[in-house]
mmCIF file of C-alpha atoms in Angstrom:
data_model
loop_
_atom_site.group_PDB
_atom_site.id
_atom_site.type_symbol
_atom_site.label_atom_id
_atom_site.label_comp_id
_atom_site.label_asym_id
_atom_site.label_seq_id
_atom_site.Cartn_x
_atom_site.Cartn_y
_atom_site.Cartn_z
ATOM 1 C CA UNK A 29 -5.389 2.944 62.687
ATOM 2 C CA UNK A 30 -3.584 2.950 58.789
ATOM 3 C CA UNK A 31 -4.506 0.521 56.053
ATOM 4 C CA UNK A 32 -3.400 0.806 52.622
ATOM 5 C CA UNK A 33 -6.033 -0.862 50.024
ATOM 6 C CA UNK A 34 -5.790 -1.286 46.495
ATOM 7 C CA UNK A 35 -8.699 -0.199 43.962
ATOM 8 C CA UNK A 36 -7.582 -1.150 39.834
ATOM 9 C CA UNK A 37 -4.244 -0.455 40.009
ATOM 10 C CA UNK A 38 -4.065 2.508 42.677
ATOM 11 C CA UNK A 39 -3.596 1.888 45.964
ATOM 12 C CA UNK A 40 -5.214 4.478 48.745
ATOM 13 C CA UNK A 41 -3.142 4.978 52.046
ATOM 14 C CA UNK A 42 -6.467 4.752 53.910
ATOM 15 C CA UNK A 43 -6.215 6.811 57.473
ATOM 16 C CA UNK A 44 -8.913 6.540 60.246
ATOM 17 C CA UNK A 45 -9.703 9.928 62.406
ATOM 18 C CA UNK A 46 -11.971 11.591 64.692
ATOM 19 C CA UNK A 47 -13.119 13.027 61.458
ATOM 20 C CA UNK A 48 -17.082 13.046 60.412
ATOM 21 C CA UNK A 49 -16.327 12.702 57.097
ATOM 22 C CA UNK A 50 -14.527 10.854 53.822
ATOM 23 C CA UNK A 51 -11.909 12.382 52.756
ATOM 24 C CA UNK A 52 -9.816 11.931 49.387
ATOM 25 C CA UNK A 53 -6.443 13.724 48.697
ATOM 26 C CA UNK A 54 -3.889 13.030 45.621
ATOM 27 C CA UNK A 55 -0.249 13.698 46.063
ATOM 28 C CA UNK A 56 1.008 14.951 42.725
ATOM 29 C CA UNK A 57 3.532 14.754 41.333
ATOM 30 C CA UNK A 58 3.907 11.036 42.487
ATOM 31 C CA UNK A 59 -0.313 10.804 42.278
ATOM 32 C CA UNK A 60 -0.054 8.515 46.177
ATOM 33 C CA UNK A 61 -3.703 8.385 47.420
ATOM 34 C CA UNK A 62 -4.955 9.093 50.712
ATOM 35 C CA UNK A 63 -8.081 8.542 52.246
ATOM 36 C CA UNK A 64 -9.317 9.582 55.635
ATOM 37 C CA UNK A 65 -12.387 8.350 57.023
ATOM 38 C CA UNK A 66 -14.335 7.908 60.373
ATOM 39 C CA UNK A 67 -13.011 5.852 62.939
ATOM 40 C CA UNK A 68 -16.390 4.077 63.108
ATOM 41 C CA UNK A 69 -16.770 3.431 59.656
ATOM 42 C CA UNK A 70 -16.229 -1.063 58.637
ATOM 43 C CA UNK A 71 -12.678 -1.707 55.627
#
């Protein structure tokens, strides 16, 4: 499942996966932000 959330002027893609912890990734040079979160988390 993939969602997007806005944090101020930053848009982050949220991907729910079968994992235990939250992972925040920033991809240069564009600065794309991705958050990988456990399936059981509420967004």
